[in-house]
Amino acid sequence: MTCIVGFVEKKHVYMAGDHMGSDGYSDLHYNNQKVFVNGDFIVGYCGSFRMGQILQYDWKQPKRSKTCTDDLQYLVKMVIPSIMRTFDCAGFLSTEHTHSENGKKTGGDFLLGYKGKLYHVQSDFSVLEDTRGYDAAGCGMDFAKGALYWLSKDKTLSPEDKLRKSLEATEEHSTPVRVDWDRFKVIKK
């Protein structure tokens, strides 16, 4: 269980998250960073620690083809397929077999920062960019987005303060979100 928050300001992406894991009954605190830089990307993941480890250590950013004329096209046509292949090679890619979703490939939920833009990759690998310049992922995302809505209007706060305050609000209202404030840091890309 977790919450990852991202904020865009002046063509930079800022991201932060908690450090907690949970089995649904216990708070488990780990050293694993849920937000990190890989190549030209800043990544923040929620859910499976294994997914995060694959994104951090196994996945290699594909070289951008000259035919990819915009960033979203590059993400959809090159980055996501390379992540899916990496997940598959690591045994993490799932295939859903239900009466409504036969053979649908699923992974996990994470945020990607790339070239000053923030994207939300959903478990079905769709890539979304929120027009408000902030986003969140994980079980506390609704609390974080509510806080970021108001915090984004305050021009006196730094992006780091906005993320810290949004996670404080999320931690206050979402039981499975716990931030290790002694190790809290915001990563900027």
CSV table of C-alpha atoms in Angstrom, one decimal, residues 68-168:
chain,number,residue,atom,x,y,z
A,68,CYS,CA,8.3,9.3,-32.9
A,69,THR,CA,7.5,13.0,-33.3
A,70,ASP,CA,6.1,13.7,-29.9
A,71,ASP,CA,6.7,12.5,-26.4
A,72,LEU,CA,3.4,10.7,-25.9
A,73,GLN,CA,3.9,8.8,-29.1
A,74,TYR,CA,7.4,7.7,-27.9
A,75,LEU,CA,5.9,6.6,-24.6
A,76,VAL,CA,3.1,4.6,-26.2
A,77,LYS,CA,4.9,3.1,-29.1
A,78,MET,CA,8.4,2.5,-27.7
A,79,VAL,CA,8.6,2.9,-23.9
A,80,ILE,CA,5.5,0.9,-22.9
A,81,PRO,CA,6.3,-2.0,-25.2
A,82,SER,CA,9.8,-2.2,-23.8
A,83,ILE,CA,8.5,-2.1,-20.2
A,84,MET,CA,6.0,-4.9,-21.1
A,85,ARG,CA,8.8,-7.0,-22.6
A,86,THR,CA,10.9,-6.4,-19.5
A,87,PHE,CA,8.0,-7.4,-17.2
A,88,ASP,CA,7.4,-10.5,-19.3
A,89,CYS,CA,11.1,-11.6,-19.2
A,90,ALA,CA,11.1,-11.1,-15.4
A,91,GLY,CA,7.9,-13.1,-15.0
A,92,PHE,CA,5.9,-10.1,-13.9
A,93,LEU,CA,3.5,-9.5,-16.8
A,94,SER,CA,0.1,-10.9,-16.1
A,95,THR,CA,-2.6,-12.1,-18.5
A,96,GLU,CA,-6.2,-11.7,-17.4
A,97,HIS,CA,-8.6,-14.5,-18.4
A,98,THR,CA,-12.1,-13.5,-17.5
A,99,HIS,CA,-15.3,-13.6,-19.5
A,100,SER,CA,-14.9,-9.9,-20.2
A,101,GLU,CA,-11.1,-9.6,-20.4
A,102,ASN,CA,-9.6,-12.5,-22.3
A,103,GLY,CA,-5.9,-12.2,-22.7
A,104,LYS,CA,-5.5,-8.6,-21.5
A,105,LYS,CA,-2.0,-7.9,-20.4
A,106,THR,CA,-1.6,-6.2,-17.1
A,107,GLY,CA,1.3,-4.8,-15.1
A,108,GLY,CA,1.0,-2.2,-12.3
A,109,ASP,CA,0.3,1.4,-11.6
A,110,PHE,CA,3.1,4.0,-11.7
A,111,LEU,CA,4.0,7.6,-12.5
A,112,LEU,CA,6.6,8.6,-15.1
A,113,GLY,CA,8.2,12.0,-15.5
A,114,TYR,CA,9.7,12.7,-18.8
A,115,LYS,CA,10.9,15.9,-20.4
A,116,GLY,CA,9.0,18.1,-17.9
A,117,LYS,CA,5.7,16.2,-18.2
A,118,LEU,CA,4.1,13.9,-15.7
A,119,TYR,CA,2.3,10.7,-16.9
A,120,HIS,CA,0.3,8.1,-15.1
A,121,VAL,CA,0.7,4.6,-16.4
A,122,GLN,CA,-2.2,2.5,-15.5
A,123,SER,CA,-2.2,-1.3,-14.9
A,124,ASP,CA,-3.4,-1.9,-18.5
A,125,PHE,CA,-0.5,0.2,-19.7
A,126,SER,CA,-2.5,3.2,-20.9
A,127,VAL,CA,-0.5,6.4,-20.6
A,128,LEU,CA,-2.3,9.5,-19.3
A,129,GLU,CA,-1.2,13.1,-18.7
A,130,ASP,CA,-3.3,15.1,-16.3
A,131,THR,CA,-3.8,18.6,-17.6
A,132,ARG,CA,-3.5,20.1,-14.0
A,133,GLY,CA,0.2,19.5,-13.7
A,134,TYR,CA,0.0,17.1,-10.8
A,135,ASP,CA,-1.0,13.5,-10.2
A,136,ALA,CA,-0.9,10.7,-7.7
A,137,ALA,CA,-0.9,6.9,-7.7
A,138,GLY,CA,-1.7,4.4,-5.0
A,139,CYS,CA,-4.3,3.8,-2.4
A,140,GLY,CA,-4.1,7.4,-1.1
A,141,MET,CA,-4.2,9.1,-4.5
A,142,ASP,CA,-7.6,10.7,-4.0
A,143,PHE,CA,-6.5,12.4,-0.8
A,144,ALA,CA,-3.3,13.5,-2.4
A,145,LYS,CA,-5.0,14.9,-5.5
A,146,GLY,CA,-7.5,16.8,-3.3
A,147,ALA,CA,-4.6,18.3,-1.3
A,148,LEU,CA,-2.6,19.0,-4.5
A,149,TYR,CA,-5.6,20.8,-6.0
A,150,TRP,CA,-5.4,23.4,-3.3
A,151,LEU,CA,-1.7,23.4,-2.8
A,152,SER,CA,-1.1,24.0,-6.5
A,153,LYS,CA,-2.8,27.4,-6.2
A,154,ASP,CA,-0.4,28.5,-3.5
A,155,LYS,CA,2.4,30.2,-5.4
A,156,THR,CA,4.5,30.8,-2.2
A,157,LEU,CA,5.2,27.1,-1.6
A,158,SER,CA,8.0,25.2,-3.4
A,159,PRO,CA,7.1,22.0,-5.3
A,160,GLU,CA,8.9,20.1,-2.5
A,161,ASP,CA,6.6,21.7,0.1
A,162,LYS,CA,3.5,20.9,-2.0
A,163,LEU,CA,4.4,17.3,-2.2
A,164,ARG,CA,5.3,17.0,1.5
A,165,LYS,CA,2.0,18.6,2.5
A,166,SER,CA,0.0,16.5,0.1
A,167,LEU,CA,1.6,13.3,1.6
A,168,GLU,CA,1.0,14.7,5.2
